[in-house]
């Protein structure tokens, strides 16, 4: 990732830089189909998908979007052929090693969310190293979900909270929504403003179920490797046209009784 200025020249005039989402979450779907469409092995789709992610991260950073969270590997993805799982683990590790220096220079703070314990130990080592080396960076938060499953995350939070209660360190009547949020992997970041899902599927696939409660969703038929700057702009412009009411009614004065 080389330092680059905001590519405002290619940016649509409809985009309002004052109304950008602060946290964008992405379900990067369609790598396999992208490759198959071209007669390439599925793994080529993942390789190209990694390039796309790098470009989107760079764009977010240049535009001042504070947090990007990407779903790279779900708890269900272990069910894929061994060669594909192995390839992905290798890809994560190689990319981390290759990109770390530039992430450090560009102010990217990388974090991994999910249960990292079953990952190959060499990958776990790279993960720990990259998180430690970027922990003081502040330009953009980059969360990568690996072996992530939202229901498991919520169960873990409940167990951790229950343990605190059992130890007498937490009283049940002080537990509120904020408490739950604080026990999730994403405790350091506000909830996503925008969720993008590529390749047309209209589901959440066990991704950030708690955190997405009031997130705006954008689904495109484009396969992830083809999700370029113009596609990203389209998603942001769509987001900017939404009327985010958070369950309330806008343009009406709030009545207090
Ligand atoms: C979903 O497409 C994609 C994945 C399971 C892997 C995503 C991983 C990357 C893009 C690499 C990112 C790298 C880092 C370091 C985070 P799919 O295989 O489900 O596509 P299909 O639905 O067409 O089969």
Coordinates of C-alpha atoms and ligand atoms in Angstrom, one line a residue:
X1 CA 0.0 0.0 0.0
X2 CA 1.7 3.2 -1.1
X3 CA 0.8 6.6 0.2
X4 CA -1.7 8.2 -2.1
X5 CA -3.8 11.4 -2.1
X6 CA -7.6 11.3 -2.1
X7 CA -8.6 10.5 -5.7
X8 CA -11.2 13.2 -5.7
X9 CA -10.9 13.7 -9.4
X10 CA -12.5 10.4 -10.2
X11 CA -15.1 10.9 -7.4
X12 CA -18.7 11.5 -8.3
X13 CA -20.0 15.0 -7.6
X14 CA -22.9 13.4 -5.8
X15 CA -20.7 12.3 -3.0
X16 CA -20.8 14.4 0.1
X17 CA -17.5 14.2 2.0
X18 CA -19.1 15.8 5.0
X19 CA -21.6 13.0 5.4
X20 CA -19.4 9.9 5.2
X21 CA -20.2 6.9 7.4
X22 CA -17.7 6.6 10.2
X23 CA -17.7 2.8 10.3
X24 CA -18.2 0.6 7.2
X25 CA -18.6 -3.2 7.5
X26 CA -18.2 -5.4 4.5
X27 CA -19.3 -9.0 3.6
X28 CA -16.9 -9.7 0.8
X29 CA -18.8 -12.3 -1.2
X30 CA -18.4 -13.8 -4.7
X31 CA -14.7 -14.5 -5.0
X32 CA -15.3 -18.0 -6.1
X33 CA -18.0 -17.1 -8.6
X34 CA -15.8 -14.3 -10.0
X35 CA -13.0 -16.8 -10.7
X36 CA -15.3 -19.5 -12.0
X37 CA -16.9 -17.0 -14.5
X38 CA -13.4 -16.5 -15.9
X39 CA -12.4 -20.2 -16.0
X40 CA -9.9 -19.6 -13.1
X41 CA -9.5 -21.6 -9.9
X42 CA -11.5 -20.3 -7.0
X43 CA -8.3 -19.4 -5.2
X44 CA -7.6 -16.8 -7.9
X45 CA -10.8 -15.1 -6.8
X46 CA -9.5 -14.8 -3.2
X47 CA -6.2 -13.4 -4.4
X48 CA -8.0 -10.8 -6.4
X49 CA -10.4 -10.2 -3.5
X50 CA -7.5 -9.4 -1.3
X51 CA -6.4 -6.7 -3.8
X52 CA -9.9 -5.2 -3.7
X53 CA -9.8 -5.1 0.0
X54 CA -6.5 -3.2 0.0
X55 CA -8.0 -0.6 -2.4
X56 CA -11.1 -0.1 -0.3
X57 CA -9.0 0.2 2.8
X58 CA -6.9 2.8 1.1
X59 CA -10.0 4.7 -0.1
X60 CA -11.5 4.7 3.4
X61 CA -8.2 5.9 4.9
X62 CA -7.9 8.7 2.3
X63 CA -11.5 9.8 2.8
X64 CA -11.3 9.9 6.5
X65 CA -13.6 7.0 7.2
X66 CA -12.6 5.9 10.7
X67 CA -13.2 2.2 10.8
X68 CA -13.4 -0.6 8.2
X69 CA -14.5 -4.1 9.3
X70 CA -14.1 -6.9 6.8
X71 CA -15.5 -10.5 7.0
X72 CA -12.6 -12.6 5.8
X73 CA -13.4 -16.1 7.2
X74 CA -16.5 -17.3 9.1
X75 CA -16.8 -20.1 11.6
X76 CA -18.7 -21.9 8.9
X77 CA -15.9 -21.6 6.3
X78 CA -14.0 -24.5 7.9
X79 CA -16.4 -26.7 6.0
X80 CA -14.8 -25.8 2.6
X81 CA -12.3 -28.1 0.9
X82 CA -9.0 -28.4 2.8
X83 CA -7.0 -26.9 0.0
X84 CA -9.2 -23.7 0.0
X85 CA -9.0 -23.3 3.7
X86 CA -5.2 -23.9 3.6
X87 CA -4.9 -21.4 0.8
X88 CA -6.8 -18.7 2.7
X89 CA -4.8 -19.2 5.9
X90 CA -1.7 -18.9 3.9
X91 CA -3.0 -15.8 2.1
X92 CA -3.8 -14.1 5.4
X93 CA -0.4 -14.8 6.7
X94 CA 1.5 -13.8 3.6
X95 CA -0.5 -10.5 3.2
X96 CA 0.1 -9.6 6.8
X97 CA 3.8 -10.1 6.5
X98 CA 3.9 -8.2 3.1
X99 CA 1.6 -5.3 4.1
X100 CA 2.6 -4.6 7.7
X101 CA 5.3 -2.1 7.0
X102 CA 3.0 0.1 4.8
X103 CA 0.1 -0.2 7.3
X104 CA 2.5 1.0 10.0
X105 CA 3.6 4.0 7.9
X106 CA 0.1 4.9 6.9
X107 CA -1.4 4.9 10.4
X108 CA -3.6 1.8 10.0
X109 CA -4.5 0.1 13.3
X110 CA -5.2 -3.5 12.5
X111 CA -7.3 -5.7 14.8
X112 CA -8.6 -9.3 14.4
X113 CA -12.0 -10.3 15.6
X114 CA -13.1 -13.9 16.1
X115 CA -11.8 -16.9 17.9
X116 CA -8.2 -17.0 16.8
X117 CA -7.2 -20.1 18.8
X118 CA -7.8 -22.7 16.1
X119 CA -5.8 -20.8 13.5
X120 CA -2.3 -22.1 12.5
X121 CA 0.2 -21.0 15.1
X122 CA 2.4 -19.1 12.5
X123 CA -0.7 -17.1 11.5
X124 CA -1.6 -16.4 15.1
X125 CA 2.0 -15.2 15.6
X126 CA 1.7 -12.8 12.6
X127 CA -1.7 -11.6 13.9
X128 CA -0.3 -10.8 17.4
X129 CA 2.7 -9.1 15.9
X130 CA 0.7 -6.9 13.5
X131 CA -1.7 -5.9 16.2
X132 CA 1.1 -5.0 18.6
X133 CA 3.0 -3.0 16.0
X134 CA 0.0 -0.9 14.9
X135 CA -1.6 -0.4 18.3
X136 CA -0.7 3.3 18.5
X137 CA -1.9 4.1 14.9
X138 CA -4.9 6.3 14.7
X139 CA -5.6 7.1 11.0
X140 CA -8.0 4.2 10.5
X141 CA -9.1 1.1 12.4
X142 CA -9.1 -2.0 10.2
X143 CA -10.9 -4.9 11.7
X144 CA -10.5 -8.3 10.1
X145 CA -13.0 -11.0 11.1
X146 CA -11.4 -14.4 11.0
X147 CA -13.0 -17.5 12.4
X148 CA -15.7 -15.1 13.3
X149 CA -19.3 -16.0 14.1
X150 CA -21.6 -13.5 15.7
X151 CA -23.7 -16.0 17.8
X152 CA -20.5 -17.5 19.2
X153 CA -19.3 -13.9 20.0
X154 CA -22.6 -13.2 21.9
X155 CA -22.4 -16.5 23.8
X156 CA -18.8 -15.7 24.8
X157 CA -19.9 -12.2 26.0
X158 CA -22.7 -13.8 28.1
X159 CA -20.2 -16.3 29.6
X160 CA -17.7 -13.5 30.5
X161 CA -20.4 -11.4 32.0
X162 CA -21.8 -14.3 34.0
X163 CA -18.3 -15.0 35.3
X164 CA -18.0 -11.4 36.5
X165 CA -21.4 -11.7 38.2
X166 CA -20.4 -15.0 39.9
X167 CA -17.2 -13.3 41.2
X168 CA -19.3 -10.5 42.6
X169 CA -17.6 -8.0 40.3
X170 CA -20.8 -7.1 38.4
X171 CA -24.3 -6.7 39.6
X172 CA -27.0 -8.2 37.3
X173 CA -29.2 -5.0 37.5
X174 CA -26.4 -2.8 36.1
X175 CA -26.2 -5.0 33.0
X176 CA -27.5 -3.0 30.0
X177 CA -27.0 -2.9 26.2
X178 CA -23.8 -1.0 26.7
X179 CA -22.4 -3.8 28.9
X180 CA -23.1 -6.3 26.2
X181 CA -21.3 -4.1 23.6
X182 CA -18.3 -3.8 25.9
X183 CA -17.9 -7.6 26.0
X184 CA -18.0 -8.1 22.2
X185 CA -14.8 -8.3 20.1
X186 CA -15.8 -4.9 18.6
X187 CA -15.9 -3.1 22.0
X188 CA -13.3 -0.5 20.8
X189 CA -15.4 0.8 17.9
X190 CA -18.8 2.3 17.4
X191 CA -21.4 0.2 15.6
X192 CA -21.2 0.2 11.8
X193 CA -23.1 2.9 10.0
X194 CA -23.1 1.0 6.7
X195 CA -22.9 -2.7 5.8
X196 CA -22.0 -3.6 2.2
X197 CA -22.6 -7.1 0.9
X198 CA -21.4 -8.0 -2.5
X199 CA -22.7 -10.7 -4.9
X200 CA -26.4 -10.2 -4.3
X201 CA -27.1 -12.4 -1.3
X202 CA -29.7 -10.8 1.1
X203 CA -28.5 -12.3 4.4
X204 CA -26.2 -11.4 7.3
X205 CA -24.4 -14.8 7.5
X206 CA -23.8 -14.6 11.2
X207 CA -21.9 -11.3 10.9
X208 CA -22.1 -8.6 13.6
X209 CA -25.7 -9.5 14.5
X210 CA -25.8 -7.3 17.7
X211 CA -23.7 -4.4 16.2
X212 CA -25.8 -4.1 13.0
X213 CA -29.1 -3.3 14.8
X214 CA -29.4 0.1 13.2
X215 CA -26.9 -0.1 10.4
X216 CA -27.9 0.8 6.8
X217 CA -27.5 -2.1 4.4
X218 CA -26.3 -1.9 0.8
X219 CA -26.4 -5.1 -1.4
X220 CA -24.9 -5.1 -4.8
X221 CA -24.8 -8.0 -7.4
X222 CA -21.1 -7.2 -8.2
X223 CA -18.7 -9.9 -7.1
X224 CA -16.2 -8.8 -4.5
X225 CA -13.1 -8.8 -6.8
X226 CA -14.9 -6.3 -9.1
X227 CA -16.0 -4.0 -6.3
X228 CA -13.9 -0.9 -7.3
X229 CA -13.9 2.8 -6.4
X230 CA -17.0 3.6 -8.5
X231 CA -18.9 0.8 -6.8
X232 CA -17.8 2.0 -3.4
X233 CA -18.9 5.5 -4.3
X234 CA -22.3 4.2 -5.3
X235 CA -22.7 2.5 -2.0
X236 CA -21.7 5.6 -0.1
X237 CA -24.1 7.8 -2.1
X238 CA -26.9 5.4 -1.5
X239 CA -26.1 5.5 2.3
X240 CA -26.1 9.3 2.1
X241 CA -29.6 9.4 0.7
X242 CA -31.0 7.3 3.6
X243 CA -33.0 8.9 6.4
X244 CA -31.6 7.3 9.5
X245 CA -34.3 7.5 12.0
X246 CA -33.1 4.9 14.6
X247 CA -36.8 3.9 15.1
X248 CA -37.9 7.5 15.6
X249 CA -39.7 9.9 13.3
X250 CA -37.7 12.7 11.8
X251 CA -38.7 16.3 11.2
X252 CA -41.0 16.1 14.2
X253 CA -40.2 17.9 17.4
X254 CA -39.7 15.4 20.3
X255 CA -42.5 15.7 22.8
X256 CA -41.6 15.4 26.4
X257 CA -44.2 14.6 29.0
Ligands
LIG1 C1 -16.2 -15.1 0.1 O1 -16.3 -15.4 -1.3 C2 -14.8 -14.7 0.4 C3 -14.1 -15.4 1.4 C4 -14.6 -16.5 2.2 C5 -12.7 -15.0 1.6 C6 -12.4 -13.5 1.7 C7 -11.0 -13.2 1.9 C8 -10.3 -12.3 1.2 C9 -10.9 -11.4 0.2 C10 -8.9 -12.1 1.5 C11 -8.7 -11.0 2.5 C12 -7.4 -10.9 3.1 C13 -7.1 -10.4 4.3 C14 -5.7 -10.3 4.9 C15 -8.2 -10.0 5.2 P1 -16.8 -16.9 -1.7 O2 -15.6 -17.8 -1.7 O3 -17.8 -17.3 -0.7 O4 -17.4 -16.7 -3.1 P2 -18.6 -17.5 -3.7 O5 -19.8 -17.2 -2.9 O6 -18.7 -17.0 -5.1 O7 -18.2 -19.0 -3.7

